Short mmCIF file of C-alpha atoms in Angstrom, two decimals:
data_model
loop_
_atom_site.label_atom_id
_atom_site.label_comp_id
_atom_site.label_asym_id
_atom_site.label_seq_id
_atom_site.Cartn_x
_atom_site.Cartn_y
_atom_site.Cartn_z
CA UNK R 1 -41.99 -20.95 65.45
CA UNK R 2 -41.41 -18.87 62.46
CA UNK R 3 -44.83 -19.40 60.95
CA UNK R 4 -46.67 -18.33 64.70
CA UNK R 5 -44.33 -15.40 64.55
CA UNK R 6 -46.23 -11.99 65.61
CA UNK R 7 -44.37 -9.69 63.88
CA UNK R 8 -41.39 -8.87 61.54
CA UNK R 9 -39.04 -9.28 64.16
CA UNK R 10 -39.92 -12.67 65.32
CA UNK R 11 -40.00 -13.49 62.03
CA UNK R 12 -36.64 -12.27 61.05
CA UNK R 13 -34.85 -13.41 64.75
CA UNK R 14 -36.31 -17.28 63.72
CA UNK R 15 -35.16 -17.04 60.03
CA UNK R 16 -31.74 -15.34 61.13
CA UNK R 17 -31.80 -18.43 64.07
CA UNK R 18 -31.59 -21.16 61.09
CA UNK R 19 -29.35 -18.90 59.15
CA UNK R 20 -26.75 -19.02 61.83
CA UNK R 21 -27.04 -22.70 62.63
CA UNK R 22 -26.94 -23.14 58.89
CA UNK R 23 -23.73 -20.84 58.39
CA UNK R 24 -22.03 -22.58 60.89
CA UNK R 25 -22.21 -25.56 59.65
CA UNK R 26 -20.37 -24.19 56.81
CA UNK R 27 -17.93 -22.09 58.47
CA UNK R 28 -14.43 -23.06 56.81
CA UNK R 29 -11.62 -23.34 59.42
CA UNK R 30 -8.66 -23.02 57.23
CA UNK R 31 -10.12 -19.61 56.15
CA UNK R 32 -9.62 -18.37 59.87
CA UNK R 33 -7.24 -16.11 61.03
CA UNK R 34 -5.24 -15.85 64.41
CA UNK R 35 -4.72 -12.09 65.00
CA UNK R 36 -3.05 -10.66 68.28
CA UNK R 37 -3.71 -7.00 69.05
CA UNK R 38 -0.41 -5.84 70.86
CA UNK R 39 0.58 -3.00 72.84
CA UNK R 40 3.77 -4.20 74.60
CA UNK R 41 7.02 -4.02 72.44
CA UNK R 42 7.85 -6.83 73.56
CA UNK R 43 5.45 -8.52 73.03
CA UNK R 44 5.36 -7.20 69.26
CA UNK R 45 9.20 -8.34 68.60
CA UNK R 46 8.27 -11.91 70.00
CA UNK R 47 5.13 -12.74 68.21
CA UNK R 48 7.09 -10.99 64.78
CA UNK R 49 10.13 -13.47 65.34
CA UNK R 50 7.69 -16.94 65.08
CA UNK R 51 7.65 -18.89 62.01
CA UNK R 52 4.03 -18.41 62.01
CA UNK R 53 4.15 -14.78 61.78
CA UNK R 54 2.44 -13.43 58.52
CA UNK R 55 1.81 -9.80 58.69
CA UNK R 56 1.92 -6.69 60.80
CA UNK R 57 -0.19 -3.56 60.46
CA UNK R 58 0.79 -0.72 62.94
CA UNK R 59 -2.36 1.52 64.03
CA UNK R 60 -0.26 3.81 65.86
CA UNK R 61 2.89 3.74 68.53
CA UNK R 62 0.90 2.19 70.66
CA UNK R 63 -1.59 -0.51 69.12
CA UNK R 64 -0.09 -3.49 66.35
CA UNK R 65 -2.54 -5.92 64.57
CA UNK R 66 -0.57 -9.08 64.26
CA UNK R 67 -1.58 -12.10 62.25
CA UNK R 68 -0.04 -15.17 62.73
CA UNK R 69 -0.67 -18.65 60.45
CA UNK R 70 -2.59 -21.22 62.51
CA UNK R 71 0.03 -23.98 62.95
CA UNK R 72 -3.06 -26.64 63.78
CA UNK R 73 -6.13 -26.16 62.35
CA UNK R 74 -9.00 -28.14 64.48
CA UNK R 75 -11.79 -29.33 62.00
CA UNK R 76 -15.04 -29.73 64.29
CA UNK R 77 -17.72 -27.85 62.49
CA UNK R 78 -20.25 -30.49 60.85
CA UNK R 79 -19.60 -29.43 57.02
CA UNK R 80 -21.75 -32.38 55.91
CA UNK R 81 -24.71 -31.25 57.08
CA UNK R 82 -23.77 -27.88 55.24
CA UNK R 83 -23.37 -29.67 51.85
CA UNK R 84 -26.36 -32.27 52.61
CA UNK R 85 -28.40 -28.86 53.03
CA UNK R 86 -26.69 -27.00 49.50
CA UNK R 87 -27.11 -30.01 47.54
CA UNK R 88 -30.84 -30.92 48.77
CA UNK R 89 -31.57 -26.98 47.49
CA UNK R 90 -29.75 -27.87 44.31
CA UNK R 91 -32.27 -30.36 43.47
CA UNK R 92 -35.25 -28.39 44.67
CA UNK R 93 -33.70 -25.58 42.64
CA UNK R 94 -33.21 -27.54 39.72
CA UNK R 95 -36.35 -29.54 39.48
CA UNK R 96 -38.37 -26.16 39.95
CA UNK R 97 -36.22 -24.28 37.09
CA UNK R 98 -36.36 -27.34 34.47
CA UNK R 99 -39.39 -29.39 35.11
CA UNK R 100 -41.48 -26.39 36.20
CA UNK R 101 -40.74 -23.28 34.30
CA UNK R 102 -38.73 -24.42 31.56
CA UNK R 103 -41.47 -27.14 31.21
CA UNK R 104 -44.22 -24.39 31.16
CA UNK R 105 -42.55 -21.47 29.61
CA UNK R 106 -40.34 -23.34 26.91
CA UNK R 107 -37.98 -20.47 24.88
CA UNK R 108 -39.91 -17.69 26.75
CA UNK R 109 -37.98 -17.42 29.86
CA UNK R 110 -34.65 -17.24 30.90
CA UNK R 111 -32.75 -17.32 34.03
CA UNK R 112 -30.93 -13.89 34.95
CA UNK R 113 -29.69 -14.98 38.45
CA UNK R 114 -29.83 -17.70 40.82
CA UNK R 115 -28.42 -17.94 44.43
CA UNK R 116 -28.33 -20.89 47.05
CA UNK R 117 -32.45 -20.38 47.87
CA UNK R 118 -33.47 -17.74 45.13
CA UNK R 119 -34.07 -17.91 41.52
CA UNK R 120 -35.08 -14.26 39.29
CA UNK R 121 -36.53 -14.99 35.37
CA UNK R 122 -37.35 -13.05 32.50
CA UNK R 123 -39.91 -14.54 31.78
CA UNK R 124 -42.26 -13.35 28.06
CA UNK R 125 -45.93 -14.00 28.85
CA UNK R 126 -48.76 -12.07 28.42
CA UNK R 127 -49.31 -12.05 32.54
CA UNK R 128 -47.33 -13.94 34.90
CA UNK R 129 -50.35 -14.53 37.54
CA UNK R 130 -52.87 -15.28 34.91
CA UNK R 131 -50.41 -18.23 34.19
CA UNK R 132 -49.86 -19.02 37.60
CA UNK R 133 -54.01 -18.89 38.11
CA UNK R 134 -54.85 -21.20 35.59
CA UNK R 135 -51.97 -24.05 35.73
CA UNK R 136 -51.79 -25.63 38.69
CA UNK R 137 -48.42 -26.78 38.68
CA UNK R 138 -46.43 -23.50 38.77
CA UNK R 139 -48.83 -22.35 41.87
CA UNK R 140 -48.10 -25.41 43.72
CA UNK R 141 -44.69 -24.27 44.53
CA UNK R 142 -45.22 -21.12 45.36
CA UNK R 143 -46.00 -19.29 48.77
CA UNK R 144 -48.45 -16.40 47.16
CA UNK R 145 -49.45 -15.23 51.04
CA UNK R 146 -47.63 -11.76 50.73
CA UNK R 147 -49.58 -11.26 47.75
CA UNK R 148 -52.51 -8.59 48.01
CA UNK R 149 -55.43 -9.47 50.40
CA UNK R 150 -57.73 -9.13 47.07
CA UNK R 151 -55.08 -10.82 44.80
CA UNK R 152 -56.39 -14.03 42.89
CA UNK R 153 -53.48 -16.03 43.46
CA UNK R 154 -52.93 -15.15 47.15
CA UNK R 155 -53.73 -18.40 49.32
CA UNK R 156 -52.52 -16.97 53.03
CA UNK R 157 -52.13 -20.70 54.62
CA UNK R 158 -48.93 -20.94 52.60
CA UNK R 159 -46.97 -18.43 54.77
CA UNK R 160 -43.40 -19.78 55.74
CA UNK R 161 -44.49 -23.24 54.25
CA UNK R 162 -40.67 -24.46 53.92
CA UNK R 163 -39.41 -25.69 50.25
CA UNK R 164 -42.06 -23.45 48.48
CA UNK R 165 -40.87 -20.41 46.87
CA UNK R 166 -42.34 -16.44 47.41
CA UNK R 167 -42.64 -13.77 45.24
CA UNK R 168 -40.01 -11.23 47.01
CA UNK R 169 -42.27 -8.31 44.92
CA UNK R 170 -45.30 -9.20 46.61
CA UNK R 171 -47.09 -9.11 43.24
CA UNK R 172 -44.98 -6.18 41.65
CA UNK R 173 -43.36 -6.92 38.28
CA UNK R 174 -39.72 -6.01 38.08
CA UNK R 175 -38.60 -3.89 34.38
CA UNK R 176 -35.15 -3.98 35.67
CA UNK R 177 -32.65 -5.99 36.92
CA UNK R 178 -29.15 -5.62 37.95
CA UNK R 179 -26.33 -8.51 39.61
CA UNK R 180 -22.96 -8.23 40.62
CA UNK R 181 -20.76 -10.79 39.88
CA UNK R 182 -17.95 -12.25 41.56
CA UNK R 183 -14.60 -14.91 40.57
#
């Protein structure tokens, strides 16, 4: 349905559809919080005196945030077919990055950043698209469709092809690059 999409936000409402299946799938339940919004004083001295009680912020005289530890934690999100999905991208990811470019490119590129579906190089060559013109191999895996109508490596029936990767430039060359890291 995503490929037949009409616009950008078709598009974006099918990929953000298989997003949100995906992310549940993945959704850790011991992560999850129980918090009680409280008006009643009553109320407020009750939840505070159960074991479970963890922490009270006060908004004002009237309105008290109170979380409370979840005493059972019910596991019935289908984390399997979260991890079957991560590690199925770690092999696409990894057989792209080492038998692909590394393959191709030897000493001349490097890997600045990689995330769960994206990869972003430095890569030295003369002219990235020339390379990908004239060796088969790297354009094989790559969805050029977003490329410039007039572009020689643009081949528009690849749009939305899944496991093939895009150029999120559309045919611009980045000269700078900056990630965030996190522990």
């Amino acid at each position: 349905m995503r490929k037949k999409a009409g616009n950008d936000f078709e598009r974006d409402f099918f990929k953000l559809m298989n997003n949100a299946v995906f992310g549940k799938t993945m959704e850790s339940k011991r992560k999850q919080m129980k918090i009680e919004l409280v008006s009643c004083e009553r109320r407020l001295q009750k939840l505070i005196n159960k074991t479970t009680f963890k922490h009270c912020t006060r908004y004002n005289d009237n309105l008290n945030a109170v979380e409370l530890e979840n005493k059972i934690i019910k596991f019935d999100k289908p984390i399997y077919i979260g991890f079957a999905v991560l590690d199925i991208s770690k092999t696409l990811m990894y057989d792209y990055h080492f038998n692909i470019m590394k393959k191709h490119y030897g000493d001349n590129i490097k890997l600045m950043y990689t995330d769960t579906d994206s990869l972003v190089y430095h890569i030295n060559t003369k002219d990235f698209f020339e390379d990908l013109a004239i060796n088969p191999n790297l354009l094989d895996r790559m969805d050029t469709s977003e490329l410039p109508k007039d572009h020689p490596c643009r081949i528009a029936e690849r749009k939305n092809i899944p496991g093939l990767f895009s150029d999120e430039t559309k045919g611009a060359i980045n000269t700078e690059f900056c990630a965030l890291r996190t522990d």
